[in-house]
PDB file of C-alpha atoms and ligand atoms in Angstrom:
ATOM      1  CA  UNK A   1     -24.793 -23.337 115.477  1.00 64.00           C
ATOM      2  CA  UNK A   2     -21.065 -24.986 115.457  1.00 83.00           C
ATOM      3  CA  UNK A   3     -20.384 -27.257 118.768  1.00 91.00           C
ATOM      4  CA  UNK A   4     -17.835 -26.255 121.301  1.00 92.00           C
ATOM      5  CA  UNK A   5     -14.228 -26.583 120.145  1.00 97.00           C
ATOM      6  CA  UNK A   6     -12.166 -28.839 121.916  1.00 98.00           C
ATOM      7  CA  UNK A   7      -8.499 -27.791 123.535  1.00 98.00           C
ATOM      8  CA  UNK A   8      -7.111 -29.190 120.316  1.00 98.00           C
ATOM      9  CA  UNK A   9      -8.758 -27.322 117.820  1.00 98.00           C
ATOM     10  CA  UNK A  10      -8.104 -24.599 119.919  1.00 98.00           C
ATOM     11  CA  UNK A  11      -4.637 -24.815 119.252  1.00 98.00           C
ATOM     12  CA  UNK A  12      -3.188 -23.637 115.907  1.00 98.00           C
ATOM     13  CA  UNK A  13      -0.829 -25.658 113.403  1.00 98.00           C
ATOM     14  CA  UNK A  14       2.191 -23.400 114.320  1.00 97.00           C
ATOM     15  CA  UNK A  15       4.635 -24.862 116.282  1.00 97.00           C
ATOM     16  CA  UNK A  16       5.820 -22.711 119.047  1.00 98.00           C
ATOM     17  CA  UNK A  17       9.164 -20.876 119.546  1.00 98.00           C
ATOM     18  CA  UNK A  18      10.012 -21.189 123.107  1.00 98.00           C
ATOM     19  CA  UNK A  19      12.479 -23.123 124.509  1.00 98.00           C
ATOM     20  CA  UNK A  20      11.931 -26.407 125.635  1.00 98.00           C
ATOM     21  CA  UNK A  21      10.862 -26.583 129.278  1.00 98.00           C
ATOM     22  CA  UNK A  22       9.525 -22.762 129.225  1.00 98.00           C
ATOM     23  CA  UNK A  23       6.596 -22.358 131.507  1.00 98.00           C
ATOM     24  CA  UNK A  24       4.400 -20.637 128.334  1.00 98.00           C
ATOM     25  CA  UNK A  25       4.020 -23.970 126.628  1.00 98.00           C
ATOM     26  CA  UNK A  26       2.069 -24.782 129.714  1.00 98.00           C
ATOM     27  CA  UNK A  27      -0.014 -21.972 129.613  1.00 98.00           C
ATOM     28  CA  UNK A  28      -0.942 -21.951 126.300  1.00 98.00           C
ATOM     29  CA  UNK A  29      -2.583 -25.555 127.383  1.00 98.00           C
ATOM     30  CA  UNK A  30      -4.404 -23.932 130.438  1.00 98.00           C
ATOM     31  CA  UNK A  31      -5.691 -21.396 127.796  1.00 98.00           C
ATOM     32  CA  UNK A  32      -6.888 -23.676 125.332  1.00 98.00           C
ATOM     33  CA  UNK A  33      -8.143 -25.891 127.835  1.00 98.00           C
ATOM     34  CA  UNK A  34     -10.468 -23.565 129.663  1.00 98.00           C
ATOM     35  CA  UNK A  35     -11.674 -22.037 126.430  1.00 98.00           C
ATOM     36  CA  UNK A  36     -12.584 -25.429 125.634  1.00 98.00           C
ATOM     37  CA  UNK A  37     -14.234 -25.848 128.950  1.00 98.00           C
ATOM     38  CA  UNK A  38     -16.113 -22.940 128.523  1.00 98.00           C
ATOM     39  CA  UNK A  39     -18.207 -24.161 125.403  1.00 97.00           C
ATOM     40  CA  UNK A  40     -16.389 -21.341 123.408  1.00 98.00           C
ATOM     41  CA  UNK A  41     -15.336 -21.863 119.350  1.00 98.00           C
ATOM     42  CA  UNK A  42     -12.484 -20.003 118.092  1.00 98.00           C
ATOM     43  CA  UNK A  43     -14.616 -17.321 115.841  1.00 97.00           C
ATOM     44  CA  UNK A  44     -16.052 -16.298 119.518  1.00 96.00           C
ATOM     45  CA  UNK A  45     -12.453 -15.720 121.418  1.00 98.00           C
ATOM     46  CA  UNK A  46      -9.812 -12.884 120.358  1.00 98.00           C
ATOM     47  CA  UNK A  47      -6.176 -12.982 122.108  1.00 98.00           C
ATOM     48  CA  UNK A  48      -4.828  -9.773 122.106  1.00 98.00           C
ATOM     49  CA  UNK A  49      -0.700  -9.269 122.855  1.00 98.00           C
ATOM     50  CA  UNK A  50       2.398  -6.879 122.944  1.00 98.00           C
ATOM     51  CA  UNK A  51       5.717  -8.152 122.447  1.00 98.00           C
ATOM     52  CA  UNK A  52       7.897 -10.519 124.387  1.00 98.00           C
ATOM     53  CA  UNK A  53       8.292 -14.925 124.300  1.00 98.00           C
ATOM     54  CA  UNK A  54       4.872 -14.852 126.481  1.00 98.00           C
ATOM     55  CA  UNK A  55       3.005 -12.281 123.420  1.00 98.00           C
ATOM     56  CA  UNK A  56       3.564 -15.299 120.724  1.00 98.00           C
ATOM     57  CA  UNK A  57       0.609 -16.808 122.596  1.00 98.00           C
ATOM     58  CA  UNK A  58      -1.434 -15.626 119.530  1.00 98.00           C
ATOM     59  CA  UNK A  59      -0.289 -17.474 116.879  1.00 98.00           C
ATOM     60  CA  UNK A  60      -0.489 -20.556 118.612  1.00 98.00           C
ATOM     61  CA  UNK A  61      -4.306 -20.267 118.697  1.00 98.00           C
ATOM     62  CA  UNK A  62      -6.952 -20.743 116.264  1.00 98.00           C
ATOM     63  CA  UNK A  63      -9.094 -17.730 117.961  1.00 98.00           C
ATOM     64  CA  UNK A  64      -8.939 -14.144 116.325  1.00 98.00           C
ATOM     65  CA  UNK A  65      -5.099 -12.810 117.125  1.00 98.00           C
ATOM     66  CA  UNK A  66      -3.627  -9.782 117.373  1.00 98.00           C
ATOM     67  CA  UNK A  67       0.148  -9.517 118.055  1.00 97.00           C
ATOM     68  CA  UNK A  68       0.748  -5.347 118.275  1.00 95.00           C
ATOM     69  CA  UNK A  69       3.182  -3.051 120.148  1.00 96.00           C
ATOM     70  CA  UNK A  70       5.614  -3.837 122.979  1.00 98.00           C
ATOM     71  CA  UNK A  71       3.073  -2.760 126.310  1.00 98.00           C
ATOM     72  CA  UNK A  72       0.217  -1.784 123.881  1.00 98.00           C
ATOM     73  CA  UNK A  73      -1.864  -4.878 124.198  1.00 98.00           C
ATOM     74  CA  UNK A  74      -4.410  -3.631 126.802  1.00 98.00           C
ATOM     75  CA  UNK A  75      -5.866  -0.532 124.981  1.00 98.00           C
ATOM     76  CA  UNK A  76      -5.790  -2.714 121.711  1.00 98.00           C
ATOM     77  CA  UNK A  77      -7.974  -5.071 123.307  1.00 98.00           C
ATOM     78  CA  UNK A  78     -10.028  -2.266 125.031  1.00 97.00           C
ATOM     79  CA  UNK A  79     -10.733  -1.006 121.510  1.00 95.00           C
ATOM     80  CA  UNK A  80     -11.546  -3.927 120.380  1.00 96.00           C
ATOM     81  CA  UNK A  81     -13.874  -5.109 123.340  1.00 97.00           C
ATOM     82  CA  UNK A  82     -15.700  -1.899 122.649  1.00 94.00           C
ATOM     83  CA  UNK A  83     -16.305  -2.596 118.814  1.00 92.00           C
ATOM     84  CA  UNK A  84     -17.047  -6.340 119.394  1.00 94.00           C
ATOM     85  CA  UNK A  85     -18.623  -6.833 122.942  1.00 95.00           C
ATOM     86  CA  UNK A  86     -19.883  -9.898 121.891  1.00 95.00           C
ATOM     87  CA  UNK A  87     -16.106 -11.596 121.501  1.00 97.00           C
ATOM     88  CA  UNK A  88     -14.434 -13.132 124.660  1.00 98.00           C
ATOM     89  CA  UNK A  89     -11.202 -11.056 124.458  1.00 98.00           C
ATOM     90  CA  UNK A  90      -8.373 -12.668 126.346  1.00 98.00           C
ATOM     91  CA  UNK A  91      -4.811 -10.573 126.286  1.00 98.00           C
ATOM     92  CA  UNK A  92      -1.347 -12.250 126.672  1.00 98.00           C
ATOM     93  CA  UNK A  93       1.813 -10.446 128.630  1.00 98.00           C
ATOM     94  CA  UNK A  94       5.014 -10.832 130.076  1.00 98.00           C
ATOM     95  CA  UNK A  95       6.031  -9.512 133.309  1.00 98.00           C
ATOM     96  CA  UNK A  96       7.907  -6.341 131.059  1.00 98.00           C
ATOM     97  CA  UNK A  97       5.613  -6.018 128.332  1.00 98.00           C
ATOM     98  CA  UNK A  98       2.729  -5.409 131.091  1.00 98.00           C
ATOM     99  CA  UNK A  99       4.064  -3.838 134.234  1.00 98.00           C
ATOM    100  CA  UNK A 100       7.188  -1.626 132.444  1.00 98.00           C
ATOM    101  CA  UNK A 101       6.038  -0.414 129.123  1.00 98.00           C
ATOM    102  CA  UNK A 102       2.328  -1.326 129.576  1.00 98.00           C
ATOM    103  CA  UNK A 103       2.213  -0.382 133.415  1.00 98.00           C
ATOM    104  CA  UNK A 104       0.065   2.702 133.040  1.00 98.00           C
ATOM    105  CA  UNK A 105      -2.001   0.949 130.735  1.00 98.00           C
ATOM    106  CA  UNK A 106      -2.341  -1.642 133.656  1.00 98.00           C
ATOM    107  CA  UNK A 107      -3.507   0.969 136.225  1.00 98.00           C
ATOM    108  CA  UNK A 108      -6.380   2.215 133.981  1.00 98.00           C
ATOM    109  CA  UNK A 109      -7.359  -1.069 132.502  1.00 98.00           C
ATOM    110  CA  UNK A 110      -8.483  -2.010 136.119  1.00 98.00           C
ATOM    111  CA  UNK A 111      -9.919   0.981 136.673  1.00 98.00           C
ATOM    112  CA  UNK A 112     -12.257   0.976 133.509  1.00 97.00           C
ATOM    113  CA  UNK A 113     -12.899  -2.036 134.371  1.00 98.00           C
ATOM    114  CA  UNK A 114     -14.256  -3.332 130.968  1.00 98.00           C
ATOM    115  CA  UNK A 115     -14.469  -7.332 130.597  1.00 98.00           C
ATOM    116  CA  UNK A 116     -11.346  -8.781 129.771  1.00 98.00           C
ATOM    117  CA  UNK A 117      -9.010 -11.323 131.119  1.00 99.00           C
ATOM    118  CA  UNK A 118      -5.512  -9.992 131.557  1.00 99.00           C
ATOM    119  CA  UNK A 119      -2.899 -13.363 131.487  1.00 99.00           C
ATOM    120  CA  UNK A 120       0.677 -12.133 132.686  1.00 98.00           C
ATOM    121  CA  UNK A 121       3.010 -14.541 132.541  1.00 98.00           C
ATOM    122  CA  UNK A 122       5.430 -13.905 135.325  1.00 98.00           C
ATOM    123  CA  UNK A 123       9.022 -15.164 134.964  1.00 98.00           C
ATOM    124  CA  UNK A 124      10.623 -12.054 136.876  1.00 98.00           C
ATOM    125  CA  UNK A 125      13.016 -11.509 133.449  1.00 98.00           C
ATOM    126  CA  UNK A 126      12.826  -9.744 130.178  1.00 98.00           C
ATOM    127  CA  UNK A 127      13.501 -13.579 128.253  1.00 98.00           C
ATOM    128  CA  UNK A 128      12.570 -12.038 124.355  1.00 98.00           C
ATOM    129  CA  UNK A 129      15.639  -9.540 124.976  1.00 98.00           C
ATOM    130  CA  UNK A 130      17.873 -12.282 127.089  1.00 97.00           C
ATOM    131  CA  UNK A 131      17.590 -11.504 130.625  1.00 97.00           C
ATOM    132  CA  UNK A 132      17.154  -7.792 131.300  1.00 98.00           C
ATOM    133  CA  UNK A 133      15.424  -7.415 134.904  1.00 98.00           C
ATOM    134  CA  UNK A 134      11.612  -6.322 135.180  1.00 98.00           C
ATOM    135  CA  UNK A 135       9.454  -4.671 137.025  1.00 98.00           C
ATOM    136  CA  UNK A 136       8.930  -8.053 139.150  1.00 98.00           C
ATOM    137  CA  UNK A 137      12.557  -9.099 139.451  1.00 98.00           C
ATOM    138  CA  UNK A 138      13.834  -9.350 142.997  1.00 98.00           C
ATOM    139  CA  UNK A 139      16.224  -6.289 143.845  1.00 98.00           C
ATOM    140  CA  UNK A 140      19.047  -8.755 144.616  1.00 98.00           C
ATOM    141  CA  UNK A 141      19.071 -11.219 141.876  1.00 98.00           C
ATOM    142  CA  UNK A 142      22.355 -11.287 140.648  1.00 97.00           C
ATOM    143  CA  UNK A 143      23.321 -11.369 136.818  1.00 94.00           C
ATOM    144  CA  UNK A 144      25.973 -10.125 134.477  1.00 93.00           C
ATOM    145  CA  UNK A 145      23.536  -7.296 132.944  1.00 95.00           C
ATOM    146  CA  UNK A 146      22.529  -6.128 136.375  1.00 95.00           C
ATOM    147  CA  UNK A 147      25.571  -7.422 138.564  1.00 97.00           C
ATOM    148  CA  UNK A 148      24.824  -7.441 142.500  1.00 97.00           C
ATOM    149  CA  UNK A 149      21.197  -6.966 141.823  1.00 98.00           C
ATOM    150  CA  UNK A 150      19.186  -4.012 140.764  1.00 97.00           C
ATOM    151  CA  UNK A 151      18.800  -3.014 144.457  1.00 98.00           C
ATOM    152  CA  UNK A 152      15.091  -1.413 143.236  1.00 97.00           C
ATOM    153  CA  UNK A 153      12.263  -3.342 144.898  1.00 96.00           C
ATOM    154  CA  UNK A 154      10.318  -5.457 143.294  1.00 95.00           C
ATOM    155  CA  UNK A 155       6.396  -4.370 142.232  1.00 92.00           C
ATOM    156  CA  UNK A 156       3.766  -6.326 143.115  1.00 96.00           C
ATOM    157  CA  UNK A 157       1.167  -6.452 140.514  1.00 98.00           C
ATOM    158  CA  UNK A 158      -1.734  -8.008 142.688  1.00 98.00           C
ATOM    159  CA  UNK A 159      -1.725  -5.477 145.009  1.00 98.00           C
ATOM    160  CA  UNK A 160      -1.923  -2.471 142.255  1.00 98.00           C
ATOM    161  CA  UNK A 161      -4.580  -4.330 140.444  1.00 98.00           C
ATOM    162  CA  UNK A 162      -6.317  -4.213 143.479  1.00 98.00           C
ATOM    163  CA  UNK A 163      -6.313  -0.729 144.591  1.00 97.00           C
ATOM    164  CA  UNK A 164      -6.425   0.505 141.129  1.00 98.00           C
ATOM    165  CA  UNK A 165     -10.462  -1.754 141.053  1.00 98.00           C
ATOM    166  CA  UNK A 166      -9.739  -5.005 138.964  1.00 98.00           C
ATOM    167  CA  UNK A 167     -12.826  -6.982 140.017  1.00 98.00           C
ATOM    168  CA  UNK A 168     -10.866 -10.408 139.758  1.00 98.00           C
ATOM    169  CA  UNK A 169      -7.592 -11.207 140.626  1.00 98.00           C
ATOM    170  CA  UNK A 170      -5.601 -14.633 140.792  1.00 98.00           C
ATOM    171  CA  UNK A 171      -2.616 -16.242 141.007  1.00 98.00           C
ATOM    172  CA  UNK A 172      -1.377 -19.351 139.323  1.00 98.00           C
ATOM    173  CA  UNK A 173       1.366 -21.221 138.354  1.00 98.00           C
ATOM    174  CA  UNK A 174       2.120 -22.932 134.844  1.00 98.00           C
ATOM    175  CA  UNK A 175       3.452 -25.911 136.156  1.00 98.00           C
ATOM    176  CA  UNK A 176      -0.416 -27.118 137.238  1.00 98.00           C
ATOM    177  CA  UNK A 177      -1.883 -26.803 133.911  1.00 98.00           C
ATOM    178  CA  UNK A 178      -5.327 -28.139 134.779  1.00 98.00           C
ATOM    179  CA  UNK A 179      -5.288 -25.963 137.915  1.00 98.00           C
ATOM    180  CA  UNK A 180      -4.465 -22.711 135.636  1.00 98.00           C
ATOM    181  CA  UNK A 181      -7.374 -23.562 133.276  1.00 98.00           C
ATOM    182  CA  UNK A 182      -9.679 -23.759 136.179  1.00 98.00           C
ATOM    183  CA  UNK A 183      -8.389 -20.437 137.382  1.00 98.00           C
ATOM    184  CA  UNK A 184      -8.518 -18.920 133.683  1.00 98.00           C
ATOM    185  CA  UNK A 185     -12.115 -19.966 133.111  1.00 98.00           C
ATOM    186  CA  UNK A 186     -12.871 -17.953 136.355  1.00 98.00           C
ATOM    187  CA  UNK A 187     -11.388 -15.090 135.354  1.00 98.00           C
ATOM    188  CA  UNK A 188     -13.049 -15.280 131.916  1.00 98.00           C
ATOM    189  CA  UNK A 189     -16.677 -16.145 133.613  1.00 98.00           C
ATOM    190  CA  UNK A 190     -15.994 -13.208 136.081  1.00 98.00           C
ATOM    191  CA  UNK A 191     -17.571  -9.841 134.560  1.00 98.00           C
ATOM    192  CA  UNK A 192     -15.353  -6.755 134.278  1.00 98.00           C
ATOM    193  CA  UNK A 193     -11.298  -6.813 134.502  1.00 98.00           C
ATOM    194  CA  UNK A 194      -9.911 -10.053 135.723  1.00 98.00           C
ATOM    195  CA  UNK A 195      -6.322 -10.432 136.029  1.00 98.00           C
ATOM    196  CA  UNK A 196      -4.436 -13.720 136.500  1.00 98.00           C
ATOM    197  CA  UNK A 197      -0.938 -13.581 137.390  1.00 98.00           C
ATOM    198  CA  UNK A 198       0.765 -16.451 136.039  1.00 98.00           C
ATOM    199  CA  UNK A 199       4.034 -17.896 137.530  1.00 98.00           C
ATOM    200  CA  UNK A 200       5.504 -19.230 134.442  1.00 98.00           C
ATOM    201  CA  UNK A 201       9.262 -20.131 134.658  1.00 98.00           C
ATOM    202  CA  UNK A 202      11.760 -18.966 132.405  1.00 98.00           C
ATOM    203  CA  UNK A 203      14.514 -21.270 132.316  1.00 98.00           C
ATOM    204  CA  UNK A 204      16.685 -20.095 129.695  1.00 98.00           C
ATOM    205  CA  UNK A 205      17.260 -16.906 131.550  1.00 98.00           C
ATOM    206  CA  UNK A 206      16.256 -17.820 135.099  1.00 98.00           C
ATOM    207  CA  UNK A 207      16.829 -21.703 135.362  1.00 98.00           C
ATOM    208  CA  UNK A 208      16.383 -21.525 139.250  1.00 98.00           C
ATOM    209  CA  UNK A 209      12.609 -20.795 138.480  1.00 98.00           C
ATOM    210  CA  UNK A 210      12.697 -24.894 137.876  1.00 98.00           C
ATOM    211  CA  UNK A 211      12.308 -24.926 141.470  1.00 98.00           C
ATOM    212  CA  UNK A 212       8.977 -23.086 141.874  1.00 98.00           C
ATOM    213  CA  UNK A 213       7.046 -26.093 141.191  1.00 98.00           C
ATOM    214  CA  UNK A 214       8.340 -26.966 145.028  1.00 98.00           C
ATOM    215  CA  UNK A 215       7.833 -23.637 146.327  1.00 98.00           C
ATOM    216  CA  UNK A 216       3.463 -23.261 145.112  1.00 98.00           C
ATOM    217  CA  UNK A 217       0.930 -23.982 147.220  1.00 98.00           C
ATOM    218  CA  UNK A 218      -2.754 -23.619 147.026  1.00 97.00           C
ATOM    219  CA  UNK A 219      -4.165 -20.205 148.543  1.00 95.00           C
ATOM    220  CA  UNK A 220      -5.287 -21.283 152.424  1.00 92.00           C
ATOM    221  CA  UNK A 221      -8.349 -19.411 151.827  1.00 93.00           C
ATOM    222  CA  UNK A 222     -11.198 -18.797 149.762  1.00 94.00           C
ATOM    223  CA  UNK A 223     -11.325 -15.774 147.663  1.00 95.00           C
ATOM    224  CA  UNK A 224     -12.889 -12.540 149.231  1.00 97.00           C
ATOM    225  CA  UNK A 225     -14.774  -9.789 148.004  1.00 97.00           C
ATOM    226  CA  UNK A 226     -13.224  -7.388 150.189  1.00 97.00           C
ATOM    227  CA  UNK A 227     -10.769  -5.642 148.289  1.00 97.00           C
ATOM    228  CA  UNK A 228      -8.392  -4.205 151.293  1.00 97.00           C
ATOM    229  CA  UNK A 229      -8.396  -7.641 153.209  1.00 97.00           C
ATOM    230  CA  UNK A 230      -7.191  -9.136 149.562  1.00 98.00           C
ATOM    231  CA  UNK A 231      -4.647  -6.549 149.460  1.00 97.00           C
ATOM    232  CA  UNK A 232      -3.553  -7.641 152.888  1.00 97.00           C
ATOM    233  CA  UNK A 233      -3.388 -10.469 152.499  1.00 96.00           C
ATOM    234  CA  UNK A 234      -1.473 -10.852 149.150  1.00 96.00           C
ATOM    235  CA  UNK A 235       1.076  -7.797 150.799  1.00 95.00           C
ATOM    236  CA  UNK A 236       2.073 -10.391 153.636  1.00 93.00           C
ATOM    237  CA  UNK A 237       1.773 -13.840 151.609  1.00 95.00           C
ATOM    238  CA  UNK A 238       4.983 -15.699 149.991  1.00 95.00           C
ATOM    239  CA  UNK A 239       4.296 -14.806 146.524  1.00 96.00           C
ATOM    240  CA  UNK A 240       3.809 -18.474 146.143  1.00 97.00           C
ATOM    241  CA  UNK A 241      -0.065 -18.798 147.136  1.00 97.00           C
ATOM    242  CA  UNK A 242      -1.937 -20.065 144.419  1.00 98.00           C
ATOM    243  CA  UNK A 243      -5.598 -19.630 143.451  1.00 98.00           C
ATOM    244  CA  UNK A 244      -8.501 -16.978 143.058  1.00 98.00           C
ATOM    245  CA  UNK A 245      -7.728 -14.608 145.564  1.00 98.00           C
ATOM    246  CA  UNK A 246     -10.266 -11.911 145.304  1.00 98.00           C
ATOM    247  CA  UNK A 247     -13.964 -11.751 143.415  1.00 98.00           C
ATOM    248  CA  UNK A 248     -15.427  -8.326 143.278  1.00 98.00           C
ATOM    249  CA  UNK A 249     -18.857  -7.101 142.475  1.00 97.00           C
ATOM    250  CA  UNK A 250     -18.096  -4.044 140.222  1.00 96.00           C
ATOM    251  CA  UNK A 251     -20.507  -3.256 137.845  1.00 96.00           C
ATOM    252  CA  UNK A 252     -18.327  -3.829 134.339  1.00 97.00           C
ATOM    253  CA  UNK A 253     -18.042  -0.632 132.002  1.00 96.00           C
ATOM    254  CA  UNK A 254     -20.956  -0.549 129.793  1.00 93.00           C
ATOM    255  CA  UNK A 255     -20.492  -1.506 125.922  1.00 86.00           C
ATOM    256  CA  UNK A 256     -23.126  -0.990 123.898  1.00 73.00           C
ATOM    257  CA  UNK A 257     -22.356  -2.383 120.161  1.00 57.00           C
ATOM    258  CA  UNK A 258     -24.374   0.400 117.783  1.00 55.00           C
ATOM    259  CA  UNK A 259     -22.335   3.271 120.055  1.00 55.00           C
ATOM    260  CA  UNK A 260     -18.887   1.989 119.949  1.00 56.00           C
ATOM    261  CA  UNK A 261     -19.042   0.993 115.915  1.00 64.00           C
ATOM    262  CA  UNK A 262     -18.465   3.841 113.405  1.00 72.00           C
ATOM    263  CA  UNK A 263     -17.752   2.760 109.649  1.00 78.00           C
ATOM    264  CA  UNK A 264     -14.458   3.803 107.958  1.00 82.00           C
ATOM    265  CA  UNK A 265     -16.205   5.710 105.501  1.00 87.00           C
ATOM    266  CA  UNK A 266     -18.629   7.596 107.790  1.00 83.00           C
ATOM    267  CA  UNK A 267     -15.722   8.583 110.283  1.00 78.00           C
ATOM    268  CA  UNK A 268     -14.280   9.722 106.859  1.00 85.00           C
ATOM    269  CA  UNK A 269     -17.719  11.779 106.069  1.00 86.00           C
ATOM    270  CA  UNK A 270     -17.222  13.599 109.297  1.00 82.00           C
ATOM    271  CA  UNK A 271     -13.640  14.634 109.092  1.00 82.00           C
ATOM    272  CA  UNK A 272     -14.325  16.000 105.911  1.00 87.00           C
ATOM    273  CA  UNK A 273     -17.196  18.358 107.095  1.00 86.00           C
ATOM    274  CA  UNK A 274     -15.524  19.312 109.769  1.00 77.00           C
ATOM    275  CA  UNK A 275     -17.807  17.162 112.602  1.00 69.00           C
ATOM    276  CA  UNK A 276     -14.333  15.810 113.917  1.00 61.00           C
ATOM    277  CA  UNK A 277     -11.306  17.829 114.736  1.00 56.00           C
ATOM    278  CA  UNK A 278      -8.199  16.089 113.073  1.00 51.00           C
TER     279      UNK A 278
HETATM  280  C1  TPP B 301       9.258  -0.099 122.363  1.00 71.12           C
HETATM  281  C2  TPP B 301      10.123  -1.231 122.329  1.00 71.12           C
HETATM  282  N1  TPP B 301      10.924  -1.529 123.190  1.00 71.12           N
HETATM  283  C3  TPP B 301      11.867  -2.366 123.540  1.00 71.12           C
HETATM  284  C4  TPP B 301      11.292  -3.406 122.605  1.00 71.12           C
HETATM  285  C5  TPP B 301      11.961  -4.304 123.060  1.00 71.12           C
HETATM  286  N2  TPP B 301      11.597  -5.427 124.032  1.00 71.12           N
HETATM  287  C6  TPP B 301      10.978  -6.901 123.065  1.00 71.12           C
HETATM  288  S1  TPP B 301      10.458  -7.701 124.049  1.00 71.12           S
HETATM  289  C7  TPP B 301      11.026  -6.780 125.279  1.00 71.12           C
HETATM  290  C8  TPP B 301      10.594  -7.209 127.179  1.00 71.12           C
HETATM  291  C9  TPP B 301      10.083  -8.573 127.154  1.00 71.12           C
HETATM  292  O1  TPP B 301      10.045  -9.562 128.639  1.00 71.12           O
HETATM  293  P1  TPP B 301       8.481 -10.149 128.951  1.00 71.12           P
HETATM  294  O2  TPP B 301       7.365  -8.727 128.570  1.00 71.12           O
HETATM  295  O3  TPP B 301       8.791 -10.114 130.376  1.00 71.12           O
HETATM  296  O4  TPP B 301       8.244 -11.043 127.776  1.00 71.12           O
HETATM  297  P2  TPP B 301       9.210 -12.277 128.247  1.00 71.12           P
HETATM  298  O5  TPP B 301      10.087 -12.495 127.021  1.00 71.12           O
HETATM  299  O6  TPP B 301      10.099 -12.720 129.608  1.00 71.12           O
HETATM  300  O7  TPP B 301       7.977 -13.344 127.728  1.00 71.12           O
HETATM  301  C10 TPP B 301      11.627  -5.541 125.258  1.00 71.12           C
HETATM  302  C11 TPP B 301      12.362  -4.786 126.181  1.00 71.12           C
HETATM  303  C12 TPP B 301      10.294  -3.491 121.805  1.00 71.12           C
HETATM  304  N3  TPP B 301      10.211  -4.163 120.977  1.00 71.12           N
HETATM  305  N4  TPP B 301       9.850  -2.447 121.725  1.00 71.12           N
HETATM  306  S1  SF4 B 302      13.893 -17.006 126.577  1.00 71.12           S
HETATM  307 FE1  SF4 B 302      12.935 -17.540 128.665  1.00 71.12          FE
HETATM  308  S2  SF4 B 302      10.700 -16.836 128.338  1.00 71.12           S
HETATM  309 FE2  SF4 B 302      11.929 -16.981 126.002  1.00 71.12          FE
HETATM  310  S3  SF4 B 302      10.854 -18.969 125.603  1.00 71.12           S
HETATM  311 FE3  SF4 B 302      12.982 -19.165 126.412  1.00 71.12          FE
HETATM  312  S4  SF4 B 302      12.796 -19.995 128.490  1.00 71.12           S
HETATM  313 FE4  SF4 B 302      10.602 -18.927 127.551  1.00 71.12          FE
END
């Protein structure tokens, strides 16, 4: 058996094209650190993403990677986990990818509780497409694409995850790489669907987010296993409360490799004899 890989060995030779100072560099460092801490190897892990600056992350690791279609990372990851349950599957998104176009998949992934770790790099903006408001953008964020702000109430991902059945809910801050790595490792270890919101500044379109490092603070209380209590706490916190906020005990969706796998030739034969409706 091969020895566990180091964080360095989880990083690929591709140089990230993120802007200097983007929070996503630290998320990449935290992910590779978490995987090394857990004693994994790149061939044990798959990183699946959609589209956005944050969704570039699979290419920067040496794990199996799938850089898919905008908003569709979760269904692709669910299919992969069903076919290869022995893999540790991480899913990476941004707030646009995960909560706008991918919002419906988010609800149902929480509800299904397949054993995935969902990491959303939340910068409250669409970075890749140059600064449009996202579901987590503050309603009064004034910029040239939404003068005076959108006036639309922002989405509350952590509470929505709890209401939809996620089994583990946490908030991290990219500026604290060690803390983010510990939270991601705990999320991977926890069975079922684990959701980690990482506050990850977009220094280009939201330069004021550099100030987040002064606003974040550790959660004052231990995680609860009571979803209603966790939701109440999160609804009333200031959005900068960092830590594991909920760790539930729901059994993950059961996956059996033998049931999930079907060789393409066998599937073609079933189509040919009319066993599977086209
Ligand atoms: C179907 C489709 N619609 C729209 C786009 C354009 N698009 C690419 S990335 C993106 C938003 C990315 O924002 P976010 O997920 O927050 O990631 P960030 O770039 O901020 O990390 C959009 C709208 C697309 N690629 N495909
Ligand atoms: S545009 Fe924003 S999110 Fe994208 S790489 Fe630059 S700083 Fe990061």
